[in-house]
Short mmCIF file of C-alpha atoms and ligand atoms in Angstrom, two decimals:
data_model
loop_
_atom_site.label_atom_id
_atom_site.label_comp_id
_atom_site.label_asym_id
_atom_site.label_seq_id
_atom_site.Cartn_x
_atom_site.Cartn_y
_atom_site.Cartn_z
CA MET V 153 -4.49 -41.69 257.91
CA ARG V 154 -8.29 -44.51 258.52
CA ARG V 155 -10.05 -44.24 260.83
CA GLY V 156 -9.49 -47.03 262.73
CA LEU V 157 -12.44 -49.49 263.33
CA ALA V 158 -13.62 -52.10 266.09
CA ALA V 159 -16.39 -53.81 264.38
CA GLY V 160 -18.74 -56.75 266.79
CA ASN V 161 -20.32 -59.44 265.27
CA TRP V 162 -23.09 -61.32 267.25
CA LYS V 163 -24.14 -63.27 265.39
CA MET V 164 -26.89 -64.91 266.22
CA ASN V 165 -26.83 -64.78 270.48
CA GLY V 166 -28.14 -61.88 272.13
CA THR V 167 -31.79 -61.20 272.87
CA GLY V 168 -33.31 -57.99 274.84
CA GLY V 169 -31.77 -58.03 278.10
CA ASP V 170 -28.21 -57.97 276.37
CA LEU V 171 -28.58 -54.68 275.77
CA GLY V 172 -27.20 -53.01 278.70
CA GLU V 173 -23.64 -53.91 276.99
CA ILE V 174 -24.51 -51.08 275.29
CA ALA V 175 -24.34 -48.96 277.72
CA LEU V 176 -21.61 -50.33 279.25
CA LEU V 177 -19.42 -50.33 276.23
CA ALA V 178 -20.00 -46.41 276.07
CA ALA V 179 -19.38 -45.18 280.06
CA ALA V 180 -16.14 -47.59 279.10
CA HIS V 181 -15.31 -45.45 276.23
CA PRO V 182 -17.41 -42.47 275.92
CA ALA V 183 -15.44 -40.73 273.37
CA PRO V 184 -12.77 -43.19 271.55
CA ALA V 185 -11.30 -42.12 268.48
CA SER V 186 -12.28 -44.76 266.35
CA GLU V 187 -15.50 -45.85 265.26
CA VAL V 188 -16.97 -48.84 266.83
CA LEU V 189 -19.60 -50.49 265.18
CA ILE V 190 -21.52 -54.07 267.18
CA CYS V 191 -24.08 -56.12 264.47
CA PRO V 192 -26.22 -57.72 266.73
CA PRO V 193 -28.70 -59.99 265.42
CA ALA V 194 -31.48 -58.08 263.41
CA THR V 195 -34.45 -58.69 265.85
CA LEU V 196 -32.03 -56.72 268.29
CA ILE V 197 -30.96 -53.80 265.46
CA ALA V 198 -33.86 -51.36 266.47
CA ARG V 199 -33.63 -50.99 269.60
CA MET V 200 -29.80 -51.37 270.02
CA ALA V 201 -30.07 -48.58 268.07
CA ASP V 202 -31.95 -46.87 270.20
CA ALA V 203 -30.10 -47.80 272.86
CA ALA V 204 -26.95 -46.87 270.74
CA ARG V 205 -28.77 -43.06 270.27
CA GLY V 206 -26.35 -40.43 271.68
CA THR V 207 -23.74 -42.69 272.44
CA PRO V 208 -20.49 -42.76 269.85
CA ILE V 209 -21.81 -47.04 269.55
CA ALA V 210 -22.87 -47.54 265.45
CA VAL V 211 -25.33 -50.34 264.58
CA GLY V 212 -25.22 -52.53 261.40
CA GLY V 213 -26.77 -55.22 260.27
CA GLN V 214 -24.86 -59.26 259.58
CA ASP V 215 -26.72 -59.85 256.05
CA CYS V 216 -28.67 -57.87 253.43
CA HIS V 217 -30.70 -59.18 250.83
CA PRO V 218 -29.75 -57.69 246.97
CA ALA V 219 -32.63 -56.74 245.84
CA GLU V 220 -35.33 -53.62 247.46
CA LYS V 221 -38.45 -56.05 248.31
CA GLY V 222 -40.05 -58.49 246.92
CA ALA V 223 -41.39 -62.37 247.42
CA HIS V 224 -38.10 -63.62 249.90
CA THR V 225 -39.85 -64.85 253.00
CA GLY V 226 -37.49 -64.97 255.92
CA ASP V 227 -35.21 -61.64 254.04
CA LEU V 228 -34.51 -58.37 255.04
CA SER V 229 -33.32 -55.32 252.56
CA ALA V 230 -30.81 -52.82 252.97
CA ALA V 231 -32.77 -50.28 252.91
CA MET V 232 -34.94 -51.92 256.21
CA LEU V 233 -31.70 -52.64 258.11
CA ALA V 234 -31.07 -48.99 257.43
CA GLU V 235 -34.46 -47.57 258.57
CA ALA V 236 -33.66 -49.97 261.35
CA GLY V 237 -31.70 -47.75 262.29
CA ALA V 238 -28.43 -49.55 260.70
CA SER V 239 -25.30 -48.27 259.05
CA HIS V 240 -23.12 -50.76 258.18
CA VAL V 241 -23.90 -54.07 256.86
CA ILE V 242 -21.34 -57.39 257.18
CA LEU V 243 -21.39 -59.26 254.19
CA GLY V 244 -20.18 -62.55 252.48
CA HIS V 245 -19.25 -63.46 256.38
CA SER V 246 -17.81 -67.31 255.57
CA GLU V 247 -19.83 -68.76 257.69
CA ARG V 248 -22.81 -67.36 255.40
CA ARG V 249 -20.44 -68.59 252.69
CA ALA V 250 -20.56 -72.18 253.38
CA ASP V 251 -24.23 -71.87 255.84
CA HIS V 252 -25.87 -70.36 252.62
CA GLY V 253 -24.45 -71.23 249.86
CA GLU V 254 -23.10 -67.58 249.48
CA THR V 255 -21.04 -67.18 245.59
CA ASP V 256 -18.82 -63.69 245.11
CA ASP V 257 -21.52 -62.66 242.63
CA LEU V 258 -24.43 -62.52 245.35
CA VAL V 259 -22.43 -60.61 247.93
CA ARG V 260 -21.36 -58.61 245.41
CA ALA V 261 -24.84 -57.73 244.69
CA LYS V 262 -25.70 -57.08 248.50
CA ALA V 263 -22.54 -54.64 248.34
CA GLU V 264 -24.83 -53.05 245.75
CA ALA V 265 -27.92 -52.76 247.65
CA ALA V 266 -26.30 -51.85 250.51
CA ARG V 267 -24.15 -49.11 248.76
CA ALA V 268 -27.47 -47.39 247.78
CA ALA V 269 -29.61 -47.89 250.96
CA GLY V 270 -26.42 -45.95 252.43
CA LEU V 271 -25.26 -48.77 254.18
CA THR V 272 -21.16 -49.63 254.48
CA ALA V 273 -20.33 -52.77 253.83
CA ILE V 274 -18.16 -54.82 255.77
CA VAL V 275 -17.18 -57.57 252.95
CA CYS V 276 -15.70 -60.68 254.07
CA VAL V 277 -12.68 -62.85 252.99
CA GLY V 278 -10.38 -65.80 254.09
CA GLU V 279 -9.03 -68.97 253.11
CA THR V 280 -10.40 -71.91 254.69
CA LEU V 281 -7.62 -74.33 256.66
CA ALA V 282 -6.18 -76.44 253.56
CA GLU V 283 -6.70 -73.54 251.21
CA ARG V 284 -3.08 -71.77 253.00
CA GLU V 285 -2.20 -75.45 253.08
CA ALA V 286 -1.97 -75.56 249.50
CA GLY V 287 -0.02 -72.54 249.64
CA ARG V 288 -3.23 -70.87 248.11
CA THR V 289 -4.05 -68.38 250.94
CA LEU V 290 -3.64 -64.65 248.09
CA GLU V 291 -5.59 -66.88 245.54
CA ILE V 292 -8.66 -67.51 247.21
CA VAL V 293 -8.43 -63.80 248.11
CA GLU V 294 -7.36 -61.91 245.50
CA GLY V 295 -9.73 -64.00 244.33
CA GLN V 296 -12.85 -62.98 246.37
CA LEU V 297 -12.35 -59.08 246.30
CA ALA V 298 -12.53 -59.51 242.72
CA GLY V 299 -15.47 -61.23 243.22
CA SER V 300 -17.58 -59.39 245.67
CA VAL V 301 -16.51 -55.65 245.96
CA PRO V 302 -18.37 -53.99 243.07
CA ASP V 303 -17.53 -51.46 241.12
CA GLY V 304 -17.18 -47.99 241.34
CA ALA V 305 -16.16 -48.70 245.91
CA ALA V 306 -15.16 -45.95 248.28
CA GLY V 307 -13.88 -45.25 251.65
CA ASP V 308 -17.09 -44.04 252.74
CA THR V 309 -18.99 -47.13 251.21
CA LEU V 310 -16.70 -49.92 251.71
CA VAL V 311 -14.45 -52.17 254.08
CA VAL V 312 -12.89 -55.44 253.38
CA ALA V 313 -12.70 -58.18 256.87
CA TYR V 314 -9.60 -61.10 256.12
CA GLU V 315 -10.99 -63.81 257.94
CA PRO V 316 -9.02 -66.93 257.42
CA VAL V 317 -11.97 -69.23 257.75
CA TRP V 318 -9.78 -71.56 260.34
CA ALA V 319 -9.17 -68.10 262.99
CA ILE V 320 -13.13 -67.40 263.56
CA GLY V 321 -14.10 -68.76 266.97
CA THR V 322 -11.62 -71.57 267.04
CA GLY V 323 -8.57 -69.25 269.13
CA LEU V 324 -6.39 -69.84 266.40
CA THR V 325 -4.91 -66.85 265.21
CA PRO V 326 -2.59 -66.59 261.96
CA THR V 327 0.92 -65.11 262.81
CA THR V 328 1.80 -61.01 262.21
CA GLU V 329 4.00 -61.89 259.30
CA GLN V 330 0.63 -63.90 257.52
CA ILE V 331 -2.12 -61.01 258.42
CA ALA V 332 0.19 -58.19 256.72
CA GLU V 333 0.68 -60.11 254.27
CA VAL V 334 -2.96 -60.59 253.20
CA HIS V 335 -3.36 -57.20 253.89
CA ALA V 336 -0.87 -56.14 251.30
CA ALA V 337 -1.74 -57.92 248.85
CA LEU V 338 -5.23 -56.90 249.92
CA ARG V 339 -4.52 -53.44 249.19
CA ALA V 340 -2.35 -53.49 246.28
CA ALA V 341 -5.78 -54.98 244.64
CA LEU V 342 -7.97 -52.46 245.11
CA THR V 343 -4.85 -50.40 244.04
CA ALA V 344 -4.53 -52.35 241.00
CA ARG V 345 -8.83 -51.81 240.75
CA PHE V 346 -9.41 -48.39 242.28
CA GLY V 347 -6.29 -46.07 242.15
CA ALA V 348 -4.05 -44.92 245.26
CA GLU V 349 -6.04 -42.67 246.27
CA ILE V 350 -9.35 -44.66 246.98
CA ALA V 351 -7.47 -48.15 247.63
CA GLY V 352 -5.73 -45.98 250.85
CA ALA V 353 -9.20 -44.52 252.42
CA ILE V 354 -10.72 -48.41 252.00
CA ARG V 355 -10.03 -49.70 255.76
CA LEU V 356 -8.87 -53.34 255.93
CA LEU V 357 -9.59 -55.77 258.80
CA TYR V 358 -8.77 -58.47 260.67
CA GLY V 359 -11.12 -61.00 261.83
CA GLY V 360 -10.89 -64.68 263.32
CA SER V 361 -10.10 -64.53 267.37
CA VAL V 362 -8.87 -61.35 268.00
CA LYS V 363 -9.17 -60.08 271.35
CA ALA V 364 -7.50 -57.69 274.17
CA ALA V 365 -4.30 -60.44 274.60
CA ASN V 366 -3.47 -59.82 270.56
CA ALA V 367 -5.50 -56.78 269.98
CA THR V 368 -2.05 -54.53 270.46
CA GLU V 369 0.26 -56.79 268.80
CA ILE V 370 -2.22 -57.04 265.49
CA PHE V 371 -3.25 -53.93 265.21
CA ALA V 372 0.49 -52.54 265.49
CA VAL V 373 0.42 -55.16 261.85
CA ALA V 374 0.91 -52.17 258.86
CA ASP V 375 -2.46 -52.37 256.80
CA VAL V 376 -4.62 -53.58 259.71
CA ASP V 377 -7.10 -50.48 259.90
CA GLY V 378 -8.95 -52.21 262.94
CA ALA V 379 -10.78 -55.99 263.80
CA LEU V 380 -14.23 -57.53 263.02
CA VAL V 381 -14.58 -59.46 266.24
CA GLY V 382 -16.82 -62.53 267.01
CA GLY V 383 -16.91 -63.89 270.35
CA ALA V 384 -15.20 -61.21 271.93
CA SER V 385 -17.64 -58.30 271.29
CA LEU V 386 -20.93 -60.26 272.87
CA LYS V 387 -19.51 -58.45 276.27
CA ALA V 388 -18.17 -54.61 276.92
CA ALA V 389 -15.57 -56.08 279.30
CA ASP V 390 -14.19 -57.93 276.66
CA PHE V 391 -14.94 -55.35 273.79
CA GLY V 392 -13.77 -52.56 275.74
CA PRO V 393 -9.99 -52.95 275.48
CA ILE V 394 -9.98 -54.18 271.98
CA VAL V 395 -11.22 -50.65 271.03
CA ALA V 396 -9.16 -48.76 273.98
CA ALA V 397 -5.81 -50.85 271.76
CA LEU V 398 -6.92 -49.70 268.96
CA ASP V 399 -7.76 -46.67 269.81
CA ALA V 400 -3.95 -46.78 271.04
CA ARG V 401 -2.79 -47.34 267.69
CA LEU V 402 -4.33 -45.35 265.36
CA GLY V 403 -7.69 -43.34 266.53
C1 PEP I 160 -16.44 -63.39 262.81
O1 PEP I 160 -17.33 -64.54 263.13
O2 PEP I 160 -16.30 -62.30 262.23
C2 PEP I 160 -14.90 -63.70 264.28
C3 PEP I 160 -13.93 -62.83 263.89
O3 PEP I 160 -14.89 -64.57 264.85
P1 PEP I 160 -14.39 -64.80 266.31
O4 PEP I 160 -13.68 -63.08 266.25
O5 PEP I 160 -15.38 -65.40 267.33
O6 PEP I 160 -13.02 -65.22 265.60
#
């Protein structure tokens, strides 16, 4: 049984005054069966890691550079994130693919750098609305998966997040049948590439307008091992019930 993962993506939100959410979340969920992760802006990683020490909450980054070090103004290496206290890093989020032109090759290189630094990569894939309406959803996500996931991936170094671009921050969500179809296809593609044992250990998250009101229904879908949550991860009062829903389903 794969352990559930409730991952929060704060995106470009949060300053020091928001770190109190960690204590609130830990107080409400002192011993969750699921893994709980918050990925704040890079400026908060070290302070959040301090705030989370002694709690079950892990801290992650939202991106890293593929190189170990060098002349890359404004970028951060995976080792820097790890040193600051991160255990995970989100890679290939659709906002980075769109805003920064990130390609599958680049995401794959970043995932390799993350693994070398001891971080678990959360690699995001997902179709646009135009791609879904053109019937290309599986082709798109399978292509992104093949291109973005490095060889030698395993359950402790890789998590895959299915995030339909049209569902992120919009309040729209796919039907449970649509989520099930994509997650089954992702699991099958991982199985074909890595074998059943390794693929069976890689967690598949759903992301896109997850909130307390729809979490239970989404977590009941086969092959959904947790969620990557944006807006509803900013406040412990919103994220806590999502953790509880995942615990109730998976643990
Ligand atoms: C995300 O950005 O990864 C995300 C899923 O955002 P939201 O939950 O706000 O749709």
